[in-house]
Coordinates of C-alpha atoms in Angstrom, one line a residue:
X1 CA 92.4 93.0 87.1
X2 CA 90.4 95.4 84.9
X3 CA 91.5 99.0 84.2
X4 CA 89.4 101.6 85.9
X5 CA 86.1 102.4 84.3
X6 CA 86.9 106.1 84.9
X7 CA 90.5 106.9 85.5
X8 CA 89.8 110.6 86.3
X9 CA 91.7 111.8 89.3
X10 CA 93.3 108.3 89.6
X11 CA 90.1 106.8 91.0
X12 CA 89.3 103.1 90.7
X13 CA 85.6 102.7 90.1
X14 CA 85.3 99.1 89.0
X15 CA 82.2 98.6 91.2
X16 CA 80.2 101.8 91.5
X17 CA 76.7 100.4 91.1
X18 CA 75.6 97.0 92.3
X19 CA 72.7 97.2 89.8
X20 CA 74.9 97.2 86.8
X21 CA 75.1 93.6 85.4
X22 CA 77.9 94.7 82.9
X23 CA 80.1 95.7 85.9
X24 CA 79.3 92.5 87.7
X25 CA 80.2 90.4 84.7
X26 CA 83.5 92.3 84.4
X27 CA 84.3 91.6 88.0
X28 CA 83.5 88.0 87.6
X29 CA 85.6 87.6 84.5
X30 CA 88.7 89.2 86.1
X31 CA 88.4 89.4 89.9
X32 CA 91.6 90.2 91.8
X33 CA 93.6 87.3 93.1
X34 CA 93.1 86.4 96.7
X35 CA 95.2 88.3 99.3
X36 CA 97.9 86.4 101.2
X37 CA 96.5 84.6 104.3
X38 CA 97.7 85.5 107.7
X39 CA 99.8 88.2 109.2
X40 CA 103.2 86.7 108.1
X41 CA 101.9 86.3 104.6
X42 CA 100.8 89.9 104.5
X43 CA 104.2 91.0 105.8
X44 CA 106.1 88.9 103.2
X45 CA 104.0 90.4 100.4
X46 CA 104.5 93.9 101.7
X47 CA 108.3 93.5 101.9
X48 CA 108.4 92.1 98.3
X49 CA 106.2 94.8 96.9
X50 CA 108.1 97.6 98.7
X51 CA 111.4 96.4 97.2
X52 CA 109.8 96.4 93.7
X53 CA 108.4 100.0 94.1
X54 CA 111.7 101.3 95.4
X55 CA 113.2 100.4 92.0
X56 CA 111.2 103.3 90.5
X57 CA 111.4 103.2 86.7
X58 CA 113.7 100.1 86.9
X59 CA 117.3 99.5 85.8
X60 CA 116.9 101.3 82.5
X61 CA 115.7 104.5 84.2
X62 CA 118.5 104.3 86.7
X63 CA 121.0 103.8 84.0
X64 CA 119.7 106.8 82.1
X65 CA 120.2 109.0 85.2
X66 CA 123.7 107.8 85.6
X67 CA 124.4 108.3 81.9
X68 CA 123.5 112.0 82.2
X69 CA 125.9 112.3 85.2
X70 CA 123.1 112.5 87.7
X71 CA 122.2 110.5 90.8
X72 CA 118.8 108.9 91.3
X73 CA 116.4 110.4 93.8
X74 CA 117.2 107.7 96.4
X75 CA 121.0 108.2 95.9
X76 CA 120.6 111.9 96.5
X77 CA 118.6 111.3 99.7
X78 CA 121.2 108.9 101.0
X79 CA 123.9 111.5 100.6
X80 CA 121.7 114.3 102.1
X81 CA 120.7 112.7 105.4
X82 CA 123.1 112.4 108.3
X83 CA 125.1 109.2 108.3
X84 CA 123.7 106.4 110.5
X85 CA 120.3 108.0 110.7
X86 CA 117.0 106.6 109.3
X87 CA 115.0 108.1 106.5
X88 CA 111.2 107.6 107.2
X89 CA 109.7 107.4 103.8
X90 CA 106.1 108.4 103.4
X91 CA 103.7 107.4 100.7
X92 CA 105.8 104.6 99.2
X93 CA 102.5 102.9 98.0
X94 CA 101.1 106.1 96.5
X95 CA 99.5 105.3 93.1
X96 CA 100.0 101.5 93.7
X97 CA 98.1 99.6 90.9
X98 CA 97.0 103.0 89.4
X99 CA 97.6 104.5 86.0
X100 CA 98.2 101.0 84.5
X101 CA 97.0 102.2 81.1
X102 CA 100.1 104.5 81.1
X103 CA 102.6 101.9 82.4
X104 CA 102.1 102.8 86.1
X105 CA 103.8 105.3 88.3
X106 CA 105.7 103.6 91.1
X107 CA 105.4 105.7 94.3
X108 CA 103.7 108.4 92.2
X109 CA 107.1 109.3 90.7
X110 CA 108.2 111.2 93.8
X111 CA 109.9 110.3 97.1
X112 CA 108.8 112.0 100.3
X113 CA 109.8 111.4 103.8
X114 CA 111.3 112.7 107.0
X115 CA 115.1 112.6 107.6
X116 CA 117.7 114.1 109.8
X117 CA 120.1 116.6 108.2
X118 CA 122.7 118.3 110.4
X119 CA 120.8 117.2 113.4
X120 CA 117.5 118.7 112.2
X121 CA 114.4 116.9 111.3
X122 CA 113.4 117.9 107.7
X123 CA 110.8 116.9 105.1
X124 CA 112.5 115.8 101.9
X125 CA 110.6 115.8 98.6
X126 CA 112.5 114.4 95.7
X127 CA 111.2 113.9 92.1
X128 CA 112.1 110.4 90.8
X129 CA 113.2 111.1 87.2
X130 CA 113.4 107.3 86.5
X131 CA 109.5 107.3 86.5
X132 CA 108.2 109.1 83.4
X133 CA 111.0 111.7 83.7
X134 CA 109.6 112.8 87.1
X135 CA 106.3 113.9 85.6
X136 CA 103.4 114.9 87.9
X137 CA 100.5 112.5 88.0
X138 CA 97.4 113.4 90.0
X139 CA 98.7 111.3 92.9
X140 CA 102.1 113.0 92.6
X141 CA 100.4 116.3 93.6
X142 CA 98.5 114.8 96.4
X143 CA 101.5 113.1 97.8
X144 CA 103.6 116.3 97.7
X145 CA 100.8 118.3 99.3
X146 CA 100.4 115.7 102.1
X147 CA 104.2 116.0 102.8
X148 CA 103.8 119.8 102.9
X149 CA 100.9 119.6 105.3
X150 CA 102.9 117.4 107.7
X151 CA 105.8 119.8 107.4
X152 CA 103.6 122.7 108.1
X153 CA 102.1 121.1 111.2
X154 CA 105.4 120.0 112.6
X155 CA 107.3 123.1 111.4
X156 CA 109.8 120.9 109.5
X157 CA 112.1 122.6 107.0
X158 CA 111.3 121.5 103.4
X159 CA 114.1 120.3 101.1
X160 CA 113.0 119.9 97.5
X161 CA 115.3 117.9 95.2
X162 CA 113.8 118.9 91.8
X163 CA 114.1 116.8 88.7
X164 CA 110.9 116.8 86.8
X165 CA 109.5 117.2 83.3
X166 CA 106.3 118.9 84.7
X167 CA 102.7 117.8 84.3
X168 CA 101.9 114.4 82.8
X169 CA 99.9 115.8 79.9
X170 CA 97.5 112.9 79.3
X171 CA 96.0 113.6 82.7
X172 CA 96.4 117.3 82.8
X173 CA 92.8 118.0 83.7
X174 CA 93.3 116.0 86.9
X175 CA 96.6 117.6 87.8
X176 CA 96.1 121.3 87.0
X177 CA 93.2 123.2 88.6
X178 CA 91.9 122.1 92.0
X179 CA 92.8 122.7 95.7
X180 CA 94.6 119.4 95.9
X181 CA 96.4 119.7 92.6
X182 CA 99.5 121.2 91.1
X183 CA 98.8 124.9 91.9
X184 CA 98.3 124.1 95.6
X185 CA 101.9 123.1 95.9
X186 CA 103.0 126.6 94.8
X187 CA 100.4 128.3 97.0
X188 CA 101.9 126.3 99.9
X189 CA 105.4 127.4 99.0
X190 CA 104.4 131.0 99.2
X191 CA 102.4 130.6 102.4
X192 CA 105.0 128.5 104.2
X193 CA 107.7 131.1 103.4
X194 CA 105.5 133.8 105.0
X195 CA 105.1 131.5 108.1
X196 CA 108.8 131.3 108.5
X197 CA 109.1 127.6 107.6
X198 CA 112.5 127.2 105.8
X199 CA 112.3 125.9 102.2
X200 CA 115.3 125.0 100.1
X201 CA 115.1 123.8 96.5
X202 CA 117.9 122.1 94.6
X203 CA 117.4 121.7 90.8
X204 CA 119.4 118.7 89.7
X205 CA 117.9 118.0 86.3
X206 CA 114.8 119.3 84.5
X207 CA 112.5 121.9 85.9
X208 CA 110.1 122.7 83.2
X209 CA 106.9 124.8 82.6
X210 CA 104.7 125.5 85.7
X211 CA 107.0 123.3 87.8
X212 CA 109.6 126.1 87.6
X213 CA 107.6 128.1 90.1
X214 CA 108.2 125.6 92.9
X215 CA 111.9 126.2 93.4
X216 CA 111.7 129.9 92.7
X217 CA 109.0 130.3 95.4
X218 CA 111.4 128.7 97.9
X219 CA 113.7 130.7 100.2
X220 CA 116.9 129.4 98.8
X221 CA 117.6 128.0 95.3
X222 CA 120.5 125.8 94.2
X223 CA 121.1 124.5 90.7
X224 CA 123.6 122.1 89.1
X225 CA 125.4 122.6 85.8
X226 CA 123.6 120.7 83.0
X227 CA 120.2 121.3 84.6
X228 CA 117.4 123.4 83.0
X229 CA 115.0 125.8 84.5
X230 CA 112.5 127.4 82.0
X231 CA 108.8 127.9 81.4
X232 CA 109.1 126.5 77.9
X233 CA 111.8 124.3 76.4
X234 CA 113.7 125.0 73.2
X235 CA 111.3 123.0 71.0
X236 CA 108.2 124.8 72.4
X237 CA 109.9 128.2 72.1
X238 CA 110.6 127.5 68.4
X239 CA 107.0 126.3 67.8
X240 CA 105.5 129.3 69.7
X241 CA 107.6 132.2 68.5
X242 CA 110.0 130.8 66.0
X243 CA 113.1 131.5 68.1
X244 CA 115.9 129.0 68.0
X245 CA 117.8 128.9 71.3
X246 CA 120.0 126.4 73.1
X247 CA 118.9 124.9 76.4
X248 CA 121.8 126.5 78.2
X249 CA 121.0 130.0 76.9
X250 CA 117.3 129.5 77.7
X251 CA 117.5 128.1 81.2
X252 CA 120.9 126.8 82.1
X253 CA 122.6 127.2 85.5
X254 CA 125.2 129.6 84.2
X255 CA 122.5 131.8 82.6
X256 CA 120.4 131.9 85.8
X257 CA 123.5 132.6 88.0
X258 CA 125.0 135.3 85.8
X259 CA 122.1 136.9 83.8
X260 CA 118.7 136.3 85.2
X261 CA 119.8 136.2 88.8
X262 CA 117.3 133.6 89.6
X263 CA 119.4 131.1 91.5
X264 CA 121.4 131.6 94.6
X265 CA 124.1 128.9 94.2
X266 CA 125.5 127.2 91.1
X267 CA 127.0 123.8 91.7
X268 CA 129.1 121.5 89.6
X269 CA 127.2 118.3 90.2
X270 CA 124.8 116.5 92.5
X271 CA 127.3 115.7 95.3
X272 CA 128.5 119.3 95.4
X273 CA 125.0 120.6 95.4
X274 CA 124.0 118.3 98.3
X275 CA 127.1 119.3 100.3
X276 CA 126.1 123.0 99.8
X277 CA 122.6 122.2 100.9
X278 CA 123.8 120.5 104.1
X279 CA 126.0 123.5 104.8
X280 CA 123.2 126.0 104.3
X281 CA 120.8 124.1 106.6
X282 CA 123.5 123.9 109.4
X283 CA 123.8 127.7 109.3
X284 CA 120.0 128.3 109.8
X285 CA 118.7 129.2 113.2
X286 CA 115.1 128.8 111.8
X287 CA 115.8 125.1 111.4
X288 CA 115.4 123.7 115.0
X289 CA 117.4 120.8 116.3
X290 CA 115.5 117.5 116.6
X291 CA 113.6 117.1 119.9
X292 CA 114.9 114.9 122.6
X293 CA 112.8 113.4 125.4
X294 CA 112.8 114.8 128.9
X295 CA 112.9 111.3 130.3
X296 CA 115.4 108.6 129.2
X297 CA 113.9 105.9 127.0
X298 CA 113.3 102.5 128.6
X299 CA 112.8 99.3 126.7
X300 CA 109.2 97.8 126.8
X301 CA 108.2 95.2 129.3
X302 CA 107.8 92.8 126.4
X303 CA 110.1 92.5 123.3
X304 CA 108.8 94.8 120.5
X305 CA 109.0 91.8 118.1
X306 CA 106.4 89.9 120.2
X307 CA 103.5 92.0 118.7
X308 CA 103.1 89.3 116.0
X309 CA 102.5 86.7 118.7
X310 CA 100.1 88.8 120.7
X311 CA 97.8 89.9 117.9
X312 CA 95.2 87.6 116.3
X313 CA 94.2 88.6 112.8
X314 CA 91.9 85.5 112.1
X315 CA 88.2 86.4 112.0
X316 CA 86.5 85.8 115.4
X317 CA 89.8 85.6 117.3
X318 CA 90.5 87.8 120.3
X319 CA 93.5 89.3 122.0
X320 CA 94.2 91.7 124.8
X321 CA 95.2 95.2 123.5
X322 CA 97.0 96.0 126.8
X323 CA 99.4 93.1 126.0
X324 CA 100.1 94.6 122.6
X325 CA 100.7 98.0 124.1
X326 CA 103.2 96.3 126.4
X327 CA 105.4 95.6 123.4
X328 CA 105.3 99.3 122.4
X329 CA 105.4 101.6 125.4
X330 CA 108.3 102.1 127.8
X331 CA 108.3 99.6 130.7
X332 CA 106.2 100.7 133.8
X333 CA 105.1 103.9 132.1
X334 CA 101.5 103.0 131.3
X335 CA 98.9 104.5 133.7
X336 CA 95.6 103.1 132.4
X337 CA 92.8 105.7 132.7
X338 CA 89.5 104.4 134.2
X339 CA 90.6 100.8 133.6
X340 CA 87.3 99.4 135.1
X341 CA 85.0 101.6 133.1
X342 CA 84.2 101.7 129.4
X343 CA 86.5 98.7 128.8
X344 CA 86.0 98.4 125.1
X345 CA 88.4 101.3 124.7
X346 CA 91.8 101.2 126.4
X347 CA 93.0 104.7 127.4
X348 CA 96.1 105.6 129.2
X349 CA 99.1 107.9 129.7
X350 CA 102.4 106.4 128.8
X351 CA 105.9 107.0 127.3
X352 CA 107.4 105.8 124.0
X353 CA 111.1 106.3 123.7
X354 CA 110.9 108.7 126.7
X355 CA 108.2 110.9 125.0
X356 CA 105.0 111.3 127.0
X357 CA 101.7 110.7 125.2
X358 CA 98.1 109.6 125.6
X359 CA 96.9 106.4 124.0
X360 CA 93.3 105.5 122.9
X361 CA 93.1 101.9 121.6
X362 CA 90.4 99.4 120.7
X363 CA 90.1 96.4 123.0
X364 CA 89.9 93.2 121.0
X365 CA 88.6 90.9 123.6
X366 CA 85.3 90.4 125.4
X367 CA 84.8 92.8 128.3
X368 CA 82.1 93.4 130.9
X369 CA 80.0 96.4 131.6
X370 CA 78.4 97.0 134.9
X371 CA 75.1 98.9 134.9
X372 CA 73.2 100.6 137.7
X373 CA 70.4 98.4 139.1
X374 CA 67.6 98.6 141.7
X375 CA 67.4 96.5 144.9
X376 CA 69.1 93.6 143.2
X377 CA 72.2 95.7 142.6
X378 CA 74.2 96.4 139.5
X379 CA 73.7 94.1 136.5
X380 CA 76.5 92.9 134.2
X381 CA 76.5 92.9 130.4
X382 CA 79.2 91.5 128.0
X383 CA 80.8 93.8 125.5
X384 CA 81.8 92.4 122.1
X385 CA 85.5 92.7 121.0
X386 CA 86.5 95.6 118.7
X387 CA 83.2 97.5 119.2
X388 CA 82.9 100.9 120.7
X389 CA 80.2 101.3 123.3
X390 CA 78.6 104.4 124.8
X391 CA 80.5 104.3 128.1
X392 CA 83.8 103.8 126.3
X393 CA 83.1 106.7 124.0
X394 CA 82.3 108.9 127.0
X395 CA 85.5 107.8 128.7
X396 CA 87.6 108.5 125.5
X397 CA 86.1 112.0 125.1
X398 CA 87.1 112.9 128.6
X399 CA 90.5 111.4 128.2
X400 CA 91.2 113.2 124.9
X401 CA 90.2 116.5 126.5
X402 CA 92.6 115.9 129.4
X403 CA 95.5 115.1 126.9
X404 CA 94.9 118.5 125.4
X405 CA 95.1 120.1 128.8
X406 CA 98.4 118.3 129.4
X407 CA 99.6 119.2 125.8
X408 CA 100.7 115.7 125.0
X409 CA 100.3 114.0 121.7
X410 CA 97.6 111.2 121.3
X411 CA 98.2 107.9 119.7
X412 CA 95.0 106.1 118.3
X413 CA 95.5 102.4 117.8
X414 CA 92.8 101.0 115.5
X415 CA 91.3 97.5 115.5
X416 CA 87.6 98.3 115.4
X417 CA 84.4 97.2 113.7
X418 CA 82.7 100.5 114.6
X419 CA 80.1 101.6 117.2
X420 CA 77.6 99.2 118.8
X421 CA 74.2 99.1 117.2
X422 CA 70.8 97.8 118.3
X423 CA 67.9 98.8 120.6
X424 CA 69.8 98.8 123.9
X425 CA 72.7 100.8 122.4
X426 CA 70.5 103.4 120.8
X427 CA 68.5 103.8 124.0
X428 CA 71.7 104.1 125.9
X429 CA 72.7 107.1 123.7
X430 CA 75.4 105.7 121.5
X431 CA 75.0 108.5 118.9
X432 CA 75.3 111.1 121.6
X433 CA 78.3 109.5 123.2
X434 CA 80.0 108.9 119.8
X435 CA 79.4 112.5 118.8
X436 CA 81.0 113.6 122.0
X437 CA 84.1 111.6 121.3
X438 CA 84.3 112.8 117.7
X439 CA 83.9 116.4 118.8
X440 CA 86.7 116.2 121.3
X441 CA 89.0 114.3 118.9
X442 CA 88.3 116.7 116.0
X443 CA 89.1 119.8 118.0
X444 CA 92.4 118.5 119.4
X445 CA 95.2 121.0 119.3
X446 CA 97.8 118.4 120.2
X447 CA 99.3 116.2 117.4
X448 CA 97.4 113.0 116.7
X449 CA 99.1 109.9 115.5
X450 CA 97.4 106.8 114.2
X451 CA 98.5 103.1 114.1
X452 CA 96.1 100.7 112.3
X453 CA 96.9 97.1 113.4
X454 CA 93.7 95.4 112.3
X455 CA 90.3 96.6 111.1
X456 CA 89.3 100.3 110.8
X457 CA 85.7 100.3 109.8
X458 CA 82.9 102.9 109.4
X459 CA 82.3 105.5 112.1
X460 CA 84.9 103.7 114.2
X461 CA 87.5 104.9 111.8
X462 CA 86.2 108.5 112.2
X463 CA 86.1 108.4 116.0
X464 CA 89.7 107.0 116.1
X465 CA 91.0 109.9 114.1
X466 CA 90.7 108.6 110.5
X467 CA 92.3 110.6 107.7
X468 CA 89.4 113.1 107.6
X469 CA 90.4 114.3 111.1
X470 CA 93.9 115.6 110.5
X471 CA 96.2 113.0 112.0
X472 CA 99.8 114.2 111.8
X473 CA 100.9 110.7 110.7
X474 CA 99.0 107.5 109.9
X475 CA 100.9 104.2 110.1
X476 CA 99.4 100.8 109.3
X477 CA 100.4 97.1 109.4
X478 CA 100.3 95.2 106.1
X479 CA 97.3 93.1 107.3
X480 CA 95.1 96.1 108.1
X481 CA 91.8 96.7 106.5
X482 CA 89.9 100.0 106.1
X483 CA 86.5 100.6 104.6
X484 CA 82.9 101.5 105.5
X485 CA 82.2 97.9 106.6
X486 CA 83.6 94.5 106.3
X487 CA 83.7 92.7 103.0
X488 CA 81.2 90.0 103.9
X489 CA 78.6 92.5 105.1
X490 CA 79.2 94.9 102.1
X491 CA 79.1 92.2 99.5
X492 CA 75.9 90.7 100.9
X493 CA 74.3 94.2 100.8
X494 CA 75.5 94.9 97.2
X495 CA 74.3 91.5 96.0
X496 CA 70.8 92.0 97.4
X497 CA 70.6 95.3 95.6
X498 CA 71.6 93.7 92.3
X499 CA 69.3 90.7 92.8
X500 CA 66.3 93.0 93.5
X501 CA 67.0 95.0 90.4
X502 CA 67.2 91.8 88.3
X503 CA 63.9 90.5 89.8
X504 CA 62.2 93.7 88.9
X505 CA 63.3 93.1 85.3
X506 CA 61.9 89.5 85.4
X507 CA 65.3 87.9 85.4
X508 CA 65.8 84.5 87.2
X509 CA 69.0 83.8 89.1
X510 CA 69.8 80.3 90.2
X511 CA 71.9 79.4 93.2
X512 CA 75.0 78.8 91.1
X513 CA 74.9 82.3 89.6
X514 CA 74.1 83.8 93.0
X515 CA 77.2 82.2 94.5
X516 CA 79.3 83.3 91.6
X517 CA 78.1 86.9 91.9
X518 CA 78.7 86.9 95.7
X519 CA 82.2 85.6 95.4
X520 CA 83.2 88.1 92.7
X521 CA 81.8 91.1 94.6
X522 CA 83.4 89.9 97.8
X523 CA 86.8 89.6 96.1
X524 CA 86.5 93.0 94.5
X525 CA 85.4 94.7 97.8
X526 CA 88.2 92.9 99.7
X527 CA 90.7 94.4 97.4
X528 CA 89.4 97.9 98.1
X529 CA 89.6 97.4 101.9
X530 CA 93.2 96.2 101.6
X531 CA 95.4 98.8 103.4
X532 CA 97.6 99.0 100.2
X533 CA 94.5 100.4 98.4
X534 CA 94.1 103.1 101.1
X535 CA 97.9 103.8 100.9
X536 CA 97.7 104.1 97.1
X537 CA 95.1 106.9 97.5
X538 CA 97.1 108.7 100.2
X539 CA 94.8 107.8 103.1
X540 CA 97.7 106.1 104.9
X541 CA 101.2 107.7 105.2
X542 CA 103.3 104.6 105.8
X543 CA 102.8 100.8 105.9
X544 CA 105.2 99.3 108.4
X545 CA 106.6 95.9 109.5
X546 CA 104.7 95.2 112.7
X547 CA 107.9 94.1 114.4
X548 CA 109.4 97.6 113.9
X549 CA 106.3 99.3 115.3
X550 CA 108.1 100.7 118.4
X551 CA 110.9 102.2 116.4
X552 CA 108.4 103.7 114.0
X553 CA 106.4 105.2 116.9
X554 CA 109.6 106.6 118.5
X555 CA 110.4 108.4 115.2
X556 CA 106.8 109.6 114.9
X557 CA 106.9 111.0 118.4
X558 CA 110.0 113.0 117.6
X559 CA 108.0 114.6 114.8
X560 CA 105.0 115.2 117.0
X561 CA 107.2 116.9 119.7
X562 CA 108.5 119.3 117.1
X563 CA 104.9 120.5 116.4
X564 CA 104.0 123.6 118.4
X565 CA 100.9 123.5 120.6
X566 CA 99.8 127.1 120.7
X567 CA 96.1 127.3 120.1
X568 CA 93.7 127.0 123.1
X569 CA 91.6 123.8 123.3
X570 CA 87.9 124.3 122.7
X571 CA 85.2 121.8 121.8
X572 CA 82.1 124.0 121.2
X573 CA 78.8 122.5 122.1
X574 CA 79.0 118.9 123.4
X575 CA 76.2 116.4 123.7
X576 CA 76.2 115.6 127.4

């Protein structure tokens, strides 16, 4: 796999222009290896890669932390969360296969996720000092900001476990200035404090340069002995002003506790610091207890593990989405909305873990559409699987509006190729109906959750609450795909562009070269539609094992039910 042609902002632009023969030759010479086939192959690869990423900087980095008398980020989180509760990690695949010219940055060098501390749901952000001393890469900033945005929406207290060397200087221009960069984190610290969202920072290692503002902008600041908090370290101070000073005198815990008055609590070591942090959170009335459902949870009518036997991931294969939902929702809780109309989308009211919600899901089997007729009566047309039709979009828009009236979260389950095209669809008003659905979804005031179980392509991704439309949480199965269009269609289009450019230059391409080009482009595009690629860029919050989908959704519903629903629901002008 080639390094990015342009590593700015962590982007991967191996194939930006189908007319560039040099890029095509590069792709052909080193195209990515084929993805594992089938759902179970994708799950196995996901589990193996997750375990590797969780090692962070590897054994040497872990040993270095222990040698300094410090715990690793994952060890700190394990001590912090309540015993017997799960930690829902977000962004594990952030920066996956990125920054390879710098040795990589597993999980972007920071661990973020939602845990339970003293019975409260909290957002935990912990620098992983085993990865480049916890330095901030471009994706580190984006990952932290995403965690802050989730915490803001759900009013989750934020607990920062700080252990970072600051900005990764070789990429400083991509870390420093913009609205999704380093400074935005500090802006959020200040704004969230004003909003009354509790923020605690525990410095348990280095906290250098601009990174020093993060903990100081929080409401409560703890610091362990042996840690350092300063804008410039001893070496830089000597170089800048010629002053020789020890690390302790410059920014040690004792100095900040006794002289500068910057920190609130000085602790002996990591375990003592975490014990204090748990105690402080317990004493806060601003940190609300985790929500509980009004109705007792009931097991689904089908075993949650049966999702892998219901779904069909092979091209051209069909399955019934209502059967898949039967593995996820509480038994006998599903009230399907307009079940006989607009059948290419399944809409319904249900409960998951006792929590009420609305569901909008793509139907992955052939359905029928009845249309008004004359004397002969209604006619019947067949709808293709995974495609959104005009009547379905109309139904979904109405359903989404009603969920907002009821103030219940909405779960969007993706397996779609997009909206229907062609003469009949255009004349039937597919653009108008699709716009209505997008308008209603975009203006939701209730929390929106996303689960991608298969394809999520083009405008279908948008209408089903893609990343651009503010989902509270986006979950995805390891086999999922996300892109403008499928690899086969995209590769064919890109190849035609390249061949036309070559023909204008008088070049002759034989069938052998044509086949080689098509295969190379297809493999490159397939890599980019892999859900891990989306997760590496922060477009997906969490890739999950399909058999754990119900448990994952129950956890997501707890977060959704903590989010306040205060604003009135309005859509503006709708196409009717």
